[in-house]
mmCIF file of C-alpha atoms in Angstrom:
data_model
loop_
_atom_site.group_PDB
_atom_site.id
_atom_site.type_symbol
_atom_site.label_atom_id
_atom_site.label_comp_id
_atom_site.label_asym_id
_atom_site.label_seq_id
_atom_site.Cartn_x
_atom_site.Cartn_y
_atom_site.Cartn_z
ATOM 1 C CA MET M 980 19.651 -1.776 -1.195
ATOM 2 C CA PHE M 981 17.659 -1.188 1.986
ATOM 3 C CA ASP M 982 19.367 -2.521 5.109
ATOM 4 C CA PHE M 983 16.404 -3.556 7.265
ATOM 5 C CA SER M 984 18.592 -4.475 10.257
ATOM 6 C CA LYS M 985 19.823 -0.852 10.359
ATOM 7 C CA TYR M 986 16.275 0.533 10.505
ATOM 8 C CA LYS M 987 14.313 -2.232 12.256
ATOM 9 C CA ASP M 988 14.248 -0.548 15.680
ATOM 10 C CA LYS M 989 13.373 2.858 14.216
ATOM 11 C CA LEU M 990 10.500 1.375 12.212
ATOM 12 C CA LYS M 991 9.198 -0.538 15.204
ATOM 13 C CA ASN M 992 9.409 2.596 17.353
ATOM 14 C CA ASP M 993 7.680 4.709 14.684
ATOM 15 C CA ILE M 994 4.754 2.408 13.969
ATOM 16 C CA GLY M 995 4.485 0.313 17.125
ATOM 17 C CA GLU M 996 4.657 -3.421 17.719
ATOM 18 C CA LYS M 997 1.252 -4.318 16.328
ATOM 19 C CA ARG M 998 1.766 -2.435 13.040
ATOM 20 C CA PHE M 999 5.338 -3.730 12.855
ATOM 21 C CA ASN M 1000 4.025 -7.299 13.010
ATOM 22 C CA HIS M 1001 1.585 -6.369 10.219
ATOM 23 C CA VAL M 1002 4.362 -5.156 7.907
ATOM 24 C CA ILE M 1003 6.257 -8.394 8.521
ATOM 25 C CA ARG M 1004 3.169 -10.337 7.467
ATOM 26 C CA VAL M 1005 2.725 -8.096 4.425
ATOM 27 C CA LYS M 1006 6.333 -8.818 3.446
ATOM 28 C CA ASP M 1007 5.707 -12.551 3.789
ATOM 29 C CA MET M 1008 2.523 -12.390 1.717
ATOM 30 C CA ALA M 1009 4.175 -10.196 -0.941
ATOM 31 C CA LEU M 1010 6.963 -12.749 -1.321
ATOM 32 C CA LYS M 1011 4.375 -15.514 -1.779
ATOM 33 C CA ILE M 1012 2.415 -13.517 -4.366
ATOM 34 C CA ASN M 1013 5.560 -12.259 -6.125
ATOM 35 C CA LYS M 1014 5.641 -12.551 -9.907
ATOM 36 C CA ASN M 1015 9.308 -12.221 -10.864
ATOM 37 C CA ILE M 1016 9.934 -8.896 -9.142
ATOM 38 C CA ASP M 1017 13.285 -8.324 -7.433
ATOM 39 C CA ILE M 1018 12.930 -9.873 -3.966
ATOM 40 C CA GLU M 1019 14.817 -7.092 -2.177
ATOM 41 C CA LYS M 1020 12.555 -4.487 -3.723
ATOM 42 C CA ILE M 1021 9.471 -6.435 -2.654
ATOM 43 C CA LYS M 1022 10.797 -6.746 0.870
ATOM 44 C CA THR M 1023 11.648 -3.039 1.112
ATOM 45 C CA ALA M 1024 8.297 -1.789 -0.168
ATOM 46 C CA ALA M 1025 6.350 -4.226 1.997
ATOM 47 C CA LEU M 1026 8.326 -3.390 5.160
ATOM 48 C CA LEU M 1027 8.017 0.354 4.636
ATOM 49 C CA HIS M 1028 4.514 0.570 3.193
ATOM 50 C CA ASP M 1029 3.162 1.889 6.528
ATOM 51 C CA CYS M 1030 6.273 3.825 7.610
ATOM 52 C CA ALA M 1031 4.288 7.118 7.926
ATOM 53 C CA LYS M 1032 1.283 5.607 9.702
ATOM 54 C CA TYR M 1033 0.416 7.059 13.129
ATOM 55 C CA ASN M 1034 2.901 9.909 12.632
ATOM 56 C CA GLU M 1035 1.153 11.790 9.813
ATOM 57 C CA LYS M 1036 1.049 15.183 11.566
ATOM 58 C CA TYR M 1037 4.701 14.986 12.554
ATOM 59 C CA TYR M 1038 5.857 14.045 9.076
ATOM 60 C CA LEU M 1039 3.545 16.602 7.406
ATOM 61 C CA ASP M 1040 5.184 19.297 9.513
ATOM 62 C CA LYS M 1041 8.706 17.958 9.105
ATOM 63 C CA TYR M 1042 8.509 17.511 5.327
ATOM 64 C CA LYS M 1043 5.959 20.208 4.438
ATOM 65 C CA LYS M 1044 8.084 21.447 1.512
ATOM 66 C CA TYR M 1045 7.606 18.013 -0.142
ATOM 67 C CA CYS M 1046 3.920 17.648 0.810
ATOM 68 C CA ASP M 1047 1.922 19.409 -1.849
ATOM 69 C CA PHE M 1048 -1.153 17.355 -1.049
ATOM 70 C CA SER M 1049 -4.753 18.242 -1.767
ATOM 71 C CA ASN M 1050 -7.121 18.767 1.169
ATOM 72 C CA GLU M 1051 -8.807 15.568 0.033
ATOM 73 C CA ILE M 1052 -5.619 13.644 0.871
ATOM 74 C CA ILE M 1053 -4.755 15.563 4.050
ATOM 75 C CA SER M 1054 -8.241 15.157 5.484
ATOM 76 C CA ASN M 1055 -8.408 11.392 4.740
ATOM 77 C CA LYS M 1056 -6.466 9.611 7.500
ATOM 78 C CA ALA M 1057 -6.941 6.224 5.780
ATOM 79 C CA ILE M 1058 -4.879 7.289 2.774
ATOM 80 C CA LEU M 1059 -2.684 10.139 4.055
ATOM 81 C CA HIS M 1060 -0.029 7.777 5.371
ATOM 82 C CA SER M 1061 0.353 6.158 1.935
ATOM 83 C CA PHE M 1062 1.027 9.522 0.248
ATOM 84 C CA LEU M 1063 3.435 10.548 3.010
ATOM 85 C CA GLY M 1064 5.086 7.132 2.960
ATOM 86 C CA PRO M 1065 7.371 7.683 -0.044
ATOM 87 C CA ILE M 1066 8.641 10.940 1.483
ATOM 88 C CA VAL M 1067 9.319 9.239 4.817
ATOM 89 C CA ALA M 1068 10.868 6.192 3.109
ATOM 90 C CA LYS M 1069 13.203 8.470 1.186
ATOM 91 C CA TYR M 1070 14.266 10.935 3.887
ATOM 92 C CA GLU M 1071 14.042 8.755 7.009
ATOM 93 C CA TYR M 1072 14.988 5.345 5.608
ATOM 94 C CA GLY M 1073 17.220 6.238 2.661
ATOM 95 C CA VAL M 1074 15.098 4.622 -0.121
ATOM 96 C CA ASP M 1075 15.342 6.352 -3.487
ATOM 97 C CA ASP M 1076 14.031 3.688 -5.887
ATOM 98 C CA GLU M 1077 10.979 5.148 -7.631
ATOM 99 C CA GLU M 1078 9.304 1.758 -8.070
ATOM 100 C CA ILE M 1079 9.490 1.112 -4.355
ATOM 101 C CA LEU M 1080 8.293 4.637 -3.517
ATOM 102 C CA ASN M 1081 5.329 4.294 -5.907
ATOM 103 C CA ALA M 1082 4.359 0.911 -4.489
ATOM 104 C CA ILE M 1083 4.253 2.547 -1.055
ATOM 105 C CA LYS M 1084 2.293 5.524 -2.338
ATOM 106 C CA TYR M 1085 -0.475 3.542 -4.027
ATOM 107 C CA HIS M 1086 -0.843 0.657 -1.558
ATOM 108 C CA THR M 1087 -4.180 1.992 -0.213
ATOM 109 C CA THR M 1088 -5.799 3.636 -3.226
ATOM 110 C CA GLY M 1089 -4.453 1.848 -6.215
ATOM 111 C CA LYS M 1090 -4.170 3.834 -9.459
ATOM 112 C CA GLU M 1091 -4.624 3.472 -13.195
ATOM 113 C CA ASN M 1092 -2.174 1.201 -14.957
ATOM 114 C CA MET M 1093 -0.543 -0.224 -11.827
ATOM 115 C CA THR M 1094 2.631 -2.179 -12.297
ATOM 116 C CA ASP M 1095 2.770 -5.776 -11.104
ATOM 117 C CA PHE M 1096 5.034 -4.578 -8.320
ATOM 118 C CA GLU M 1097 2.443 -2.032 -7.150
ATOM 119 C CA LYS M 1098 -0.294 -4.671 -7.378
ATOM 120 C CA ILE M 1099 1.677 -7.110 -5.263
ATOM 121 C CA ILE M 1100 2.174 -4.635 -2.424
ATOM 122 C CA PHE M 1101 -1.450 -3.461 -2.688
ATOM 123 C CA LEU M 1102 -2.695 -7.052 -2.477
ATOM 124 C CA ALA M 1103 -0.269 -8.226 0.201
ATOM 125 C CA ASP M 1104 -1.477 -5.413 2.448
ATOM 126 C CA ALA M 1105 -5.104 -6.326 1.763
ATOM 127 C CA CYS M 1106 -4.778 -10.054 2.331
ATOM 128 C CA GLU M 1107 -1.930 -10.703 4.735
ATOM 129 C CA GLU M 1108 -2.616 -13.685 6.978
ATOM 130 C CA ASN M 1109 -4.187 -11.754 9.875
ATOM 131 C CA ARG M 1110 -6.700 -9.920 7.680
ATOM 132 C CA ASN M 1111 -10.141 -11.224 8.481
ATOM 133 C CA TYR M 1112 -13.085 -9.825 6.549
ATOM 134 C CA GLU M 1113 -15.714 -11.149 4.197
ATOM 135 C CA GLY M 1114 -14.042 -12.106 0.922
ATOM 136 C CA VAL M 1115 -10.412 -12.177 2.120
ATOM 137 C CA ASP M 1116 -10.046 -15.915 1.443
ATOM 138 C CA LYS M 1117 -11.253 -15.394 -2.131
ATOM 139 C CA LEU M 1118 -8.872 -12.426 -2.480
ATOM 140 C CA ARG M 1119 -5.946 -14.599 -1.369
ATOM 141 C CA GLU M 1120 -6.910 -17.286 -3.858
ATOM 142 C CA LEU M 1121 -7.149 -14.709 -6.681
ATOM 143 C CA ALA M 1122 -3.867 -13.070 -5.702
ATOM 144 C CA PHE M 1123 -2.014 -16.304 -6.403
ATOM 145 C CA LYS M 1124 -3.766 -16.791 -9.765
ATOM 146 C CA ASN M 1125 -4.213 -13.413 -11.422
ATOM 147 C CA LEU M 1126 -3.084 -10.045 -10.088
ATOM 148 C CA ASP M 1127 -5.561 -8.043 -12.144
ATOM 149 C CA ASP M 1128 -8.542 -10.109 -11.052
ATOM 150 C CA ALA M 1129 -7.398 -9.885 -7.444
ATOM 151 C CA VAL M 1130 -6.911 -6.125 -7.519
ATOM 152 C CA LEU M 1131 -10.305 -5.645 -9.163
ATOM 153 C CA PHE M 1132 -11.955 -7.872 -6.542
ATOM 154 C CA SER M 1133 -10.245 -5.908 -3.752
ATOM 155 C CA LEU M 1134 -11.193 -2.543 -5.229
ATOM 156 C CA ASP M 1135 -14.781 -3.685 -5.674
ATOM 157 C CA GLY M 1136 -14.897 -4.741 -2.006
ATOM 158 C CA THR M 1137 -13.367 -1.488 -0.826
ATOM 159 C CA ILE M 1138 -15.753 0.614 -2.908
ATOM 160 C CA LYS M 1139 -18.793 -1.363 -1.694
ATOM 161 C CA SER M 1140 -17.684 -0.998 1.911
ATOM 162 C CA LEU M 1141 -17.163 2.759 1.541
ATOM 163 C CA VAL M 1142 -20.557 3.176 -0.134
ATOM 164 C CA ASP M 1143 -22.282 1.125 2.563
ATOM 165 C CA ARG M 1144 -20.651 3.307 5.222
ATOM 166 C CA LYS M 1145 -21.483 6.517 3.329
ATOM 167 C CA MET M 1146 -17.811 7.423 3.089
ATOM 168 C CA VAL M 1147 -15.927 9.311 0.395
ATOM 169 C CA ILE M 1148 -14.271 7.199 -2.313
ATOM 170 C CA PHE M 1149 -10.923 8.554 -3.359
ATOM 171 C CA PRO M 1150 -10.840 9.254 -7.128
ATOM 172 C CA LEU M 1151 -7.707 7.154 -7.765
ATOM 173 C CA THR M 1152 -9.529 4.101 -6.455
ATOM 174 C CA ILE M 1153 -12.362 4.561 -8.931
ATOM 175 C CA LYS M 1154 -9.890 5.247 -11.748
ATOM 176 C CA ALA M 1155 -7.942 2.118 -10.821
ATOM 177 C CA ARG M 1156 -11.090 0.004 -10.956
ATOM 178 C CA ASN M 1157 -12.323 1.517 -14.218
ATOM 179 C CA TYR M 1158 -8.920 1.037 -15.809
ATOM 180 C CA LEU M 1159 -8.854 -2.650 -14.913
ATOM 181 C CA LEU M 1160 -12.401 -3.128 -16.177
ATOM 182 C CA ARG M 1161 -11.565 -1.484 -19.513
ATOM 183 C CA GLU M 1162 -8.439 -3.642 -19.837
ATOM 184 C CA LYS M 1163 -10.365 -6.791 -18.978
ATOM 185 C CA ASN M 1164 -13.311 -6.061 -21.286
ATOM 186 C CA GLY M 1165 -11.285 -4.676 -24.174
#
């Protein structure tokens, strides 16, 4: 399993002190939300979910043979790091567990038919203790009660915010929301 002590300094150097503190808080929140997922896997995904952030260009160049991304992903800085993250986690940090890599990949966009593990990392990132936006307290409350309701609430908030700011909504986010609605409404 992932030896955080071996990579702590590298991660802190790669993402900076402020973002490093964020990933520690995401790990703490993920452990609180956890629904019977292996604790070490939760810790690993949470700690590495932003491992490509702030270094997207460098990692795109370094791992270009693994980066068959659409222009829609490459041009969207808010999500690019999450799609690069699994590649960086694998080749820079030695993680090869597909569940962990997928939790990292979809932590910003969500996707259809998310696993509980993916939902936990998605939610922990959205509602870690320093997050402060309208609705975050309700999101935290929902995260402890029902993962699907919490993810749907978070996706709704993200989509509303993007619409209000006249920004592009990534298709996986819409698909994730629609999937949850169909599941909820039968």
